[in-house]
Amino acid sequence: MEQPAPQWLDVGNGADGRRIAFLEQPGTGHPVVWLGGFRSDMRATKADALAQWASRSGRAFLRFDYSGHGETGGDFGRWTLSHWLEDTLAVIAARCAAPPVLVGSSMGGWIALLAARRLRGTALAPAGMVLIAPAVDFSEELMWAQMPTAIRETILRDGVWQRPSAYSPEPTPITRALIEDGRSHLLFGGEIKTGCPVHILQGMQDPDVPWQHAIKLVEHLSGDPVTLTLIKDGDHRLSTPLDIAKLQAAVAEIATA
């Protein structure tokens, strides 16, 4: 099947100006917005599966590539969480005509929660949220806190460490800017408020985001209706046919609530 060409949105000013690639499917109801993971892209397996579900359901669906990701392109190490949150808010503001349902995978789960905090009280406050292995505060809790002293020293001295990737032959640059910027967005330590129902899908065999991390998130979402689905044999990707079916069902339930 021929892949649709992306559309483009200008984001940022001056040296931070960039063009964000996005794909948009028309439909009814609350638009479903896909927020991908760290170094993932908008045509990954789960995003494509949701696009197929949205097409069958007549549901509006929106996905995009953050700065330095996928078809947006550019130097990945140039950007930080602040830029990726800015990308997200800009795409929602430009392309959503109704409160969105945010579907965040891994890092996208953290960004979804940050976006919800920024959008609360506005006409585009999220109507619901589905989070897949949400990597909340990952730069601090799942990276910096787990790094050996030698790697921390490399980041502080050189400004970057090239981390081997289990998902790509190319190493992933972990920059000092990413770590330091992430500290301005940390959510754990206080109540997290979304103002909408949340469904979390978490694999218990996830080597990147431990299932205990999802439990910790549920504890911080004390004021919101939350459903947590633990998948006993699930990994970080959660991309098997059964996992995909669970994701589509969760999004359908939240989107029609």
PDB file of C-alpha atoms in Angstrom:
ATOM      1  CA  MET A   1       0.000   0.000   0.000  1.00  0.00           C
ATOM      2  CA  GLU A   2       1.340   3.429  -0.964  1.00  0.00           C
ATOM      3  CA  GLN A   3       2.301   5.548   2.034  1.00  0.00           C
ATOM      4  CA  PRO A   4       0.705   9.018   2.209  1.00  0.00           C
ATOM      5  CA  ALA A   5       3.066  11.972   1.959  1.00  0.00           C
ATOM      6  CA  PRO A   6       3.419  14.085   5.099  1.00  0.00           C
ATOM      7  CA  GLN A   7       2.152  17.603   5.569  1.00  0.00           C
ATOM      8  CA  TRP A   8       4.290  20.240   7.283  1.00  0.00           C
ATOM      9  CA  LEU A   9       3.912  22.677  10.159  1.00  0.00           C
ATOM     10  CA  ASP A  10       6.313  25.481  11.066  1.00  0.00           C
ATOM     11  CA  VAL A  11       7.247  25.520  14.766  1.00  0.00           C
ATOM     12  CA  GLY A  12       9.568  27.723  16.818  1.00  0.00           C
ATOM     13  CA  ASN A  13      11.394  30.947  16.076  1.00  0.00           C
ATOM     14  CA  GLY A  14      14.882  32.037  15.111  1.00  0.00           C
ATOM     15  CA  ALA A  15      17.555  29.385  15.588  1.00  0.00           C
ATOM     16  CA  ASP A  16      14.907  27.006  16.935  1.00  0.00           C
ATOM     17  CA  GLY A  17      12.647  27.335  13.883  1.00  0.00           C
ATOM     18  CA  ARG A  18      11.876  23.990  12.231  1.00  0.00           C
ATOM     19  CA  ARG A  19       9.276  22.220  10.065  1.00  0.00           C
ATOM     20  CA  ILE A  20       7.409  19.329  11.632  1.00  0.00           C
ATOM     21  CA  ALA A  21       6.150  16.454   9.465  1.00  0.00           C
ATOM     22  CA  PHE A  22       2.643  15.191  10.265  1.00  0.00           C
ATOM     23  CA  LEU A  23      -0.019  12.850   8.897  1.00  0.00           C
ATOM     24  CA  GLU A  24      -3.696  13.626   9.343  1.00  0.00           C
ATOM     25  CA  GLN A  25      -6.765  11.478   8.737  1.00  0.00           C
ATOM     26  CA  PRO A  26     -10.182  13.158   8.757  1.00  0.00           C
ATOM     27  CA  GLY A  27     -12.968  11.787  10.880  1.00  0.00           C
ATOM     28  CA  THR A  28     -15.470  12.496  13.601  1.00  0.00           C
ATOM     29  CA  GLY A  29     -15.344  12.653  17.372  1.00  0.00           C
ATOM     30  CA  HIS A  30     -12.424  13.583  19.578  1.00  0.00           C
ATOM     31  CA  PRO A  31      -9.292  13.410  17.397  1.00  0.00           C
ATOM     32  CA  VAL A  32      -6.830  10.732  18.466  1.00  0.00           C
ATOM     33  CA  VAL A  33      -3.284  12.126  18.612  1.00  0.00           C
ATOM     34  CA  TRP A  34      -0.311   9.740  18.569  1.00  0.00           C
ATOM     35  CA  LEU A  35       2.752  10.766  20.591  1.00  0.00           C
ATOM     36  CA  GLY A  36       5.657   8.506  19.761  1.00  0.00           C
ATOM     37  CA  GLY A  37       8.601   7.367  21.809  1.00  0.00           C
ATOM     38  CA  PHE A  38      12.226   8.436  22.121  1.00  0.00           C
ATOM     39  CA  ARG A  39      13.747   8.158  18.627  1.00  0.00           C
ATOM     40  CA  SER A  40      10.662   6.409  17.242  1.00  0.00           C
ATOM     41  CA  ASP A  41       8.617   7.740  14.331  1.00  0.00           C
ATOM     42  CA  MET A  42       5.021   8.272  13.254  1.00  0.00           C
ATOM     43  CA  ARG A  43       4.968   5.282  10.881  1.00  0.00           C
ATOM     44  CA  ALA A  44       5.972   2.732  13.537  1.00  0.00           C
ATOM     45  CA  THR A  45       3.903  -0.414  14.069  1.00  0.00           C
ATOM     46  CA  LYS A  46       1.559   0.819  16.804  1.00  0.00           C
ATOM     47  CA  ALA A  47       0.954   4.162  15.075  1.00  0.00           C
ATOM     48  CA  ASP A  48       0.094   2.408  11.802  1.00  0.00           C
ATOM     49  CA  ALA A  49      -2.234   0.024  13.649  1.00  0.00           C
ATOM     50  CA  LEU A  50      -4.082   2.950  15.220  1.00  0.00           C
ATOM     51  CA  ALA A  51      -4.305   4.640  11.820  1.00  0.00           C
ATOM     52  CA  GLN A  52      -6.015   1.507  10.478  1.00  0.00           C
ATOM     53  CA  TRP A  53      -8.392   1.425  13.464  1.00  0.00           C
ATOM     54  CA  ALA A  54      -9.208   5.115  12.987  1.00  0.00           C
ATOM     55  CA  SER A  55      -9.902   4.587   9.294  1.00  0.00           C
ATOM     56  CA  ARG A  56     -12.289   1.710  10.037  1.00  0.00           C
ATOM     57  CA  SER A  57     -13.971   3.684  12.808  1.00  0.00           C
ATOM     58  CA  GLY A  58     -14.262   6.997  10.964  1.00  0.00           C
ATOM     59  CA  ARG A  59     -12.238   8.612  13.746  1.00  0.00           C
ATOM     60  CA  ALA A  60      -9.975  11.629  13.205  1.00  0.00           C
ATOM     61  CA  PHE A  61      -6.339  10.619  13.717  1.00  0.00           C
ATOM     62  CA  LEU A  62      -3.226  12.773  13.877  1.00  0.00           C
ATOM     63  CA  ARG A  63       0.431  11.755  14.167  1.00  0.00           C
ATOM     64  CA  PHE A  64       3.708  13.581  13.694  1.00  0.00           C
ATOM     65  CA  ASP A  65       7.475  13.308  14.049  1.00  0.00           C
ATOM     66  CA  TYR A  66       9.172  15.366  16.742  1.00  0.00           C
ATOM     67  CA  SER A  67      12.199  17.502  15.909  1.00  0.00           C
ATOM     68  CA  GLY A  68      15.118  15.230  15.033  1.00  0.00           C
ATOM     69  CA  HIS A  69      12.803  12.235  14.514  1.00  0.00           C
ATOM     70  CA  GLY A  70      11.574  10.407  11.423  1.00  0.00           C
ATOM     71  CA  GLU A  71      10.575  12.519   8.437  1.00  0.00           C
ATOM     72  CA  THR A  72      10.949  15.791  10.341  1.00  0.00           C
ATOM     73  CA  GLY A  73      14.650  14.974  10.318  1.00  0.00           C
ATOM     74  CA  GLY A  74      17.537  17.072  11.557  1.00  0.00           C
ATOM     75  CA  ASP A  75      20.174  16.434  14.189  1.00  0.00           C
ATOM     76  CA  PHE A  76      18.561  14.316  16.912  1.00  0.00           C
ATOM     77  CA  GLY A  77      21.032  15.460  19.563  1.00  0.00           C
ATOM     78  CA  ARG A  78      20.163  19.119  18.915  1.00  0.00           C
ATOM     79  CA  TRP A  79      16.749  18.836  20.571  1.00  0.00           C
ATOM     80  CA  THR A  80      15.383  18.269  24.073  1.00  0.00           C
ATOM     81  CA  LEU A  81      12.119  17.479  25.825  1.00  0.00           C
ATOM     82  CA  SER A  82      11.171  21.169  25.837  1.00  0.00           C
ATOM     83  CA  HIS A  83      11.337  21.195  22.029  1.00  0.00           C
ATOM     84  CA  TRP A  84       9.352  17.961  21.718  1.00  0.00           C
ATOM     85  CA  LEU A  85       6.670  19.301  24.056  1.00  0.00           C
ATOM     86  CA  GLU A  86       6.574  22.501  21.983  1.00  0.00           C
ATOM     87  CA  ASP A  87       6.147  20.385  18.828  1.00  0.00           C
ATOM     88  CA  THR A  88       3.257  18.536  20.454  1.00  0.00           C
ATOM     89  CA  LEU A  89       1.408  21.631  21.639  1.00  0.00           C
ATOM     90  CA  ALA A  90       1.880  23.341  18.262  1.00  0.00           C
ATOM     91  CA  VAL A  91       0.486  20.385  16.307  1.00  0.00           C
ATOM     92  CA  ILE A  92      -2.515  20.072  18.652  1.00  0.00           C
ATOM     93  CA  ALA A  93      -3.234  23.801  18.462  1.00  0.00           C
ATOM     94  CA  ALA A  94      -2.955  23.874  14.667  1.00  0.00           C
ATOM     95  CA  ARG A  95      -4.764  20.653  13.742  1.00  0.00           C
ATOM     96  CA  CYS A  96      -7.251  19.713  16.513  1.00  0.00           C
ATOM     97  CA  ALA A  97     -10.718  21.261  16.332  1.00  0.00           C
ATOM     98  CA  ALA A  98     -11.938  19.427  19.464  1.00  0.00           C
ATOM     99  CA  PRO A  99     -10.404  18.126  22.694  1.00  0.00           C
ATOM    100  CA  PRO A 100      -7.993  15.339  21.712  1.00  0.00           C
ATOM    101  CA  VAL A 101      -7.442  11.843  23.021  1.00  0.00           C
ATOM    102  CA  LEU A 102      -3.694  11.612  23.584  1.00  0.00           C
ATOM    103  CA  VAL A 103      -2.015   8.249  22.986  1.00  0.00           C
ATOM    104  CA  GLY A 104       1.548   8.359  24.270  1.00  0.00           C
ATOM    105  CA  SER A 105       4.110   5.590  23.887  1.00  0.00           C
ATOM    106  CA  SER A 106       7.134   5.494  26.219  1.00  0.00           C
ATOM    107  CA  MET A 107       8.553   9.052  26.126  1.00  0.00           C
ATOM    108  CA  GLY A 108       5.279  10.045  24.467  1.00  0.00           C
ATOM    109  CA  GLY A 109       3.532   9.110  27.713  1.00  0.00           C
ATOM    110  CA  TRP A 110       5.573  11.689  29.608  1.00  0.00           C
ATOM    111  CA  ILE A 111       4.932  14.278  26.900  1.00  0.00           C
ATOM    112  CA  ALA A 112       1.192  13.504  26.975  1.00  0.00           C
ATOM    113  CA  LEU A 113       1.084  14.227  30.714  1.00  0.00           C
ATOM    114  CA  LEU A 114       3.067  17.438  30.273  1.00  0.00           C
ATOM    115  CA  ALA A 115       0.799  18.527  27.416  1.00  0.00           C
ATOM    116  CA  ALA A 116      -2.287  17.804  29.536  1.00  0.00           C
ATOM    117  CA  ARG A 117      -0.884  20.009  32.305  1.00  0.00           C
ATOM    118  CA  ARG A 118      -0.373  22.856  29.824  1.00  0.00           C
ATOM    119  CA  LEU A 119      -3.792  22.413  28.183  1.00  0.00           C
ATOM    120  CA  ARG A 120      -5.926  22.125  31.313  1.00  0.00           C
ATOM    121  CA  GLY A 121      -8.569  24.850  31.419  1.00  0.00           C
ATOM    122  CA  THR A 122      -8.395  25.481  27.657  1.00  0.00           C
ATOM    123  CA  ALA A 123     -10.713  24.435  24.835  1.00  0.00           C
ATOM    124  CA  LEU A 124      -8.218  21.697  23.891  1.00  0.00           C
ATOM    125  CA  ALA A 125      -7.817  20.061  27.317  1.00  0.00           C
ATOM    126  CA  PRO A 126      -7.539  16.305  26.601  1.00  0.00           C
ATOM    127  CA  ALA A 127     -10.735  14.264  26.641  1.00  0.00           C
ATOM    128  CA  GLY A 128      -8.821  11.114  27.548  1.00  0.00           C
ATOM    129  CA  MET A 129      -5.430   9.469  27.495  1.00  0.00           C
ATOM    130  CA  VAL A 130      -3.921   6.063  26.702  1.00  0.00           C
ATOM    131  CA  LEU A 131      -0.318   5.599  27.832  1.00  0.00           C
ATOM    132  CA  ILE A 132       1.855   2.696  26.668  1.00  0.00           C
ATOM    133  CA  ALA A 133       4.823   1.924  28.952  1.00  0.00           C
ATOM    134  CA  PRO A 134       4.866   5.598  29.979  1.00  0.00           C
ATOM    135  CA  ALA A 135       8.461   6.686  30.581  1.00  0.00           C
ATOM    136  CA  VAL A 136       7.669   9.519  32.980  1.00  0.00           C
ATOM    137  CA  ASP A 137      10.794  11.431  34.118  1.00  0.00           C
ATOM    138  CA  PHE A 138      12.892   8.956  32.099  1.00  0.00           C
ATOM    139  CA  SER A 139      15.897  11.250  31.599  1.00  0.00           C
ATOM    140  CA  GLU A 140      16.408  11.402  35.348  1.00  0.00           C
ATOM    141  CA  GLU A 141      14.957   8.167  36.776  1.00  0.00           C
ATOM    142  CA  LEU A 142      15.627   5.714  33.948  1.00  0.00           C
ATOM    143  CA  MET A 143      18.814   7.258  32.550  1.00  0.00           C
ATOM    144  CA  TRP A 144      20.848   9.495  34.861  1.00  0.00           C
ATOM    145  CA  ALA A 145      20.048   7.653  38.102  1.00  0.00           C
ATOM    146  CA  GLN A 146      21.011   4.307  36.508  1.00  0.00           C
ATOM    147  CA  MET A 147      24.211   5.434  34.801  1.00  0.00           C
ATOM    148  CA  PRO A 148      27.652   4.394  36.084  1.00  0.00           C
ATOM    149  CA  THR A 149      29.885   7.227  37.247  1.00  0.00           C
ATOM    150  CA  ALA A 150      32.098   6.932  34.154  1.00  0.00           C
ATOM    151  CA  ILE A 151      29.176   7.574  31.788  1.00  0.00           C
ATOM    152  CA  ARG A 152      27.958  10.523  33.848  1.00  0.00           C
ATOM    153  CA  GLU A 153      31.457  11.984  33.717  1.00  0.00           C
ATOM    154  CA  THR A 154      31.546  11.556  29.923  1.00  0.00           C
ATOM    155  CA  ILE A 155      28.250  13.431  29.551  1.00  0.00           C
ATOM    156  CA  LEU A 156      29.366  16.243  31.835  1.00  0.00           C
ATOM    157  CA  ARG A 157      32.786  16.519  30.176  1.00  0.00           C
ATOM    158  CA  ASP A 158      31.939  15.971  26.496  1.00  0.00           C
ATOM    159  CA  GLY A 159      28.295  17.035  26.469  1.00  0.00           C
ATOM    160  CA  VAL A 160      27.173  13.711  24.975  1.00  0.00           C
ATOM    161  CA  TRP A 161      27.428   9.942  25.367  1.00  0.00           C
ATOM    162  CA  GLN A 162      26.674   7.604  22.473  1.00  0.00           C
ATOM    163  CA  ARG A 163      24.445   4.912  23.962  1.00  0.00           C
ATOM    164  CA  PRO A 164      24.230   1.577  22.093  1.00  0.00           C
ATOM    165  CA  SER A 165      20.650   0.914  20.992  1.00  0.00           C
ATOM    166  CA  ALA A 166      18.744  -2.367  21.125  1.00  0.00           C
ATOM    167  CA  TYR A 167      16.401  -1.032  18.435  1.00  0.00           C
ATOM    168  CA  SER A 168      18.811   0.446  15.874  1.00  0.00           C
ATOM    169  CA  PRO A 169      22.361  -0.178  14.571  1.00  0.00           C
ATOM    170  CA  GLU A 170      23.010   3.515  15.209  1.00  0.00           C
ATOM    171  CA  PRO A 171      23.874   4.566  18.774  1.00  0.00           C
ATOM    172  CA  THR A 172      21.619   7.110  20.461  1.00  0.00           C
ATOM    173  CA  PRO A 173      23.231  10.393  21.558  1.00  0.00           C
ATOM    174  CA  ILE A 174      22.366  11.134  25.188  1.00  0.00           C
ATOM    175  CA  THR A 175      23.240  14.781  25.650  1.00  0.00           C
ATOM    176  CA  ARG A 176      23.913  16.861  28.706  1.00  0.00           C
ATOM    177  CA  ALA A 177      21.254  19.265  27.391  1.00  0.00           C
ATOM    178  CA  LEU A 178      18.672  16.450  27.365  1.00  0.00           C
ATOM    179  CA  ILE A 179      19.427  15.513  30.980  1.00  0.00           C
ATOM    180  CA  GLU A 180      19.482  19.072  32.276  1.00  0.00           C
ATOM    181  CA  ASP A 181      16.387  20.140  30.329  1.00  0.00           C
ATOM    182  CA  GLY A 182      14.509  17.066  31.543  1.00  0.00           C
ATOM    183  CA  ARG A 183      14.912  18.270  35.132  1.00  0.00           C
ATOM    184  CA  SER A 184      12.624  21.215  34.391  1.00  0.00           C
ATOM    185  CA  HIS A 185       9.805  18.813  33.461  1.00  0.00           C
ATOM    186  CA  LEU A 186       9.915  16.214  36.251  1.00  0.00           C
ATOM    187  CA  LEU A 187       6.467  15.082  37.441  1.00  0.00           C
ATOM    188  CA  PHE A 188       7.108  12.563  40.195  1.00  0.00           C
ATOM    189  CA  GLY A 189       7.104  13.964  43.723  1.00  0.00           C
ATOM    190  CA  GLY A 190       3.710  15.683  43.504  1.00  0.00           C
ATOM    191  CA  GLU A 191       0.186  14.881  42.337  1.00  0.00           C
ATOM    192  CA  ILE A 192      -0.168  14.593  38.564  1.00  0.00           C
ATOM    193  CA  LYS A 193      -3.466  15.965  37.267  1.00  0.00           C
ATOM    194  CA  THR A 194      -4.775  15.255  33.777  1.00  0.00           C
ATOM    195  CA  GLY A 195      -8.443  16.135  34.229  1.00  0.00           C
ATOM    196  CA  CYS A 196      -9.478  13.134  32.123  1.00  0.00           C
ATOM    197  CA  PRO A 197      -9.690   9.319  32.209  1.00  0.00           C
ATOM    198  CA  VAL A 198      -6.382   7.508  31.720  1.00  0.00           C
ATOM    199  CA  HIS A 199      -5.683   3.925  30.595  1.00  0.00           C
ATOM    200  CA  ILE A 200      -2.123   2.622  31.018  1.00  0.00           C
ATOM    201  CA  LEU A 201      -0.818  -0.452  29.165  1.00  0.00           C
ATOM    202  CA  GLN A 202       2.400  -1.878  30.609  1.00  0.00           C
ATOM    203  CA  GLY A 203       4.420  -4.990  29.843  1.00  0.00           C
ATOM    204  CA  MET A 204       5.862  -6.829  32.837  1.00  0.00           C
ATOM    205  CA  GLN A 205       8.891  -8.002  30.820  1.00  0.00           C
ATOM    206  CA  ASP A 206       9.789  -4.465  29.741  1.00  0.00           C
ATOM    207  CA  PRO A 207      13.576  -3.953  30.092  1.00  0.00           C
ATOM    208  CA  ASP A 208      13.381  -0.198  29.476  1.00  0.00           C
ATOM    209  CA  VAL A 209      10.430   0.950  31.616  1.00  0.00           C
ATOM    210  CA  PRO A 210       9.888  -1.415  34.576  1.00  0.00           C
ATOM    211  CA  TRP A 211       6.280  -2.217  35.412  1.00  0.00           C
ATOM    212  CA  GLN A 212       6.862  -0.740  38.874  1.00  0.00           C
ATOM    213  CA  HIS A 213       7.288   2.617  37.111  1.00  0.00           C
ATOM    214  CA  ALA A 214       3.673   2.366  35.901  1.00  0.00           C
ATOM    215  CA  ILE A 215       2.488   1.574  39.433  1.00  0.00           C
ATOM    216  CA  LYS A 216       4.320   4.684  40.647  1.00  0.00           C
ATOM    217  CA  LEU A 217       2.527   6.743  38.002  1.00  0.00           C
ATOM    218  CA  VAL A 218      -0.874   5.390  39.065  1.00  0.00           C
ATOM    219  CA  GLU A 219      -0.098   6.424  42.643  1.00  0.00           C
ATOM    220  CA  HIS A 220       0.642   9.973  41.452  1.00  0.00           C
ATOM    221  CA  LEU A 221      -2.591  10.129  39.380  1.00  0.00           C
ATOM    222  CA  SER A 222      -4.612  10.119  42.591  1.00  0.00           C
ATOM    223  CA  GLY A 223      -7.329  12.487  41.364  1.00  0.00           C
ATOM    224  CA  ASP A 224      -8.043  10.939  37.949  1.00  0.00           C
ATOM    225  CA  PRO A 225      -9.940   7.799  36.919  1.00  0.00           C
ATOM    226  CA  VAL A 226      -7.147   5.379  35.943  1.00  0.00           C
ATOM    227  CA  THR A 227      -7.156   1.863  34.486  1.00  0.00           C
ATOM    228  CA  LEU A 228      -3.883  -0.072  34.537  1.00  0.00           C
ATOM    229  CA  THR A 229      -3.483  -3.148  32.330  1.00  0.00           C
ATOM    230  CA  LEU A 230      -0.386  -5.210  33.148  1.00  0.00           C
ATOM    231  CA  ILE A 231       0.599  -7.594  30.357  1.00  0.00           C
ATOM    232  CA  LYS A 232       2.510 -10.435  31.977  1.00  0.00           C
ATOM    233  CA  ASP A 233       4.633 -11.421  28.967  1.00  0.00           C
ATOM    234  CA  GLY A 234       4.707  -7.956  27.394  1.00  0.00           C
ATOM    235  CA  ASP A 235       7.972  -6.249  26.399  1.00  0.00           C
ATOM    236  CA  HIS A 236       8.610  -2.550  25.793  1.00  0.00           C
ATOM    237  CA  ARG A 237       7.320  -2.498  22.246  1.00  0.00           C
ATOM    238  CA  LEU A 238       3.931  -4.144  22.972  1.00  0.00           C
ATOM    239  CA  SER A 239       3.565  -4.736  19.234  1.00  0.00           C
ATOM    240  CA  THR A 240       2.353  -8.344  18.990  1.00  0.00           C
ATOM    241  CA  PRO A 241      -1.092  -8.826  17.391  1.00  0.00           C
ATOM    242  CA  LEU A 242      -2.601  -9.388  20.846  1.00  0.00           C
ATOM    243  CA  ASP A 243      -0.890  -6.283  22.231  1.00  0.00           C
ATOM    244  CA  ILE A 244      -2.125  -4.235  19.261  1.00  0.00           C
ATOM    245  CA  ALA A 245      -5.674  -5.481  19.839  1.00  0.00           C
ATOM    246  CA  LYS A 246      -5.457  -4.394  23.486  1.00  0.00           C
ATOM    247  CA  LEU A 247      -4.224  -0.964  22.415  1.00  0.00           C
ATOM    248  CA  GLN A 248      -6.967  -0.482  19.842  1.00  0.00           C
ATOM    249  CA  ALA A 249      -9.612  -1.561  22.368  1.00  0.00           C
ATOM    250  CA  ALA A 250      -8.255   0.814  25.017  1.00  0.00           C
ATOM    251  CA  VAL A 251      -8.220   3.749  22.613  1.00  0.00           C
ATOM    252  CA  ALA A 252     -11.729   2.918  21.360  1.00  0.00           C
ATOM    253  CA  GLU A 253     -13.041   2.800  24.930  1.00  0.00           C
ATOM    254  CA  ILE A 254     -11.439   6.088  25.957  1.00  0.00           C
ATOM    255  CA  ALA A 255     -12.368   7.835  22.686  1.00  0.00           C
ATOM    256  CA  THR A 256     -16.046   6.912  22.969  1.00  0.00           C
ATOM    257  CA  ALA A 257     -16.446   7.409  26.729  1.00  0.00           C
TER     258      ALA A 257
END
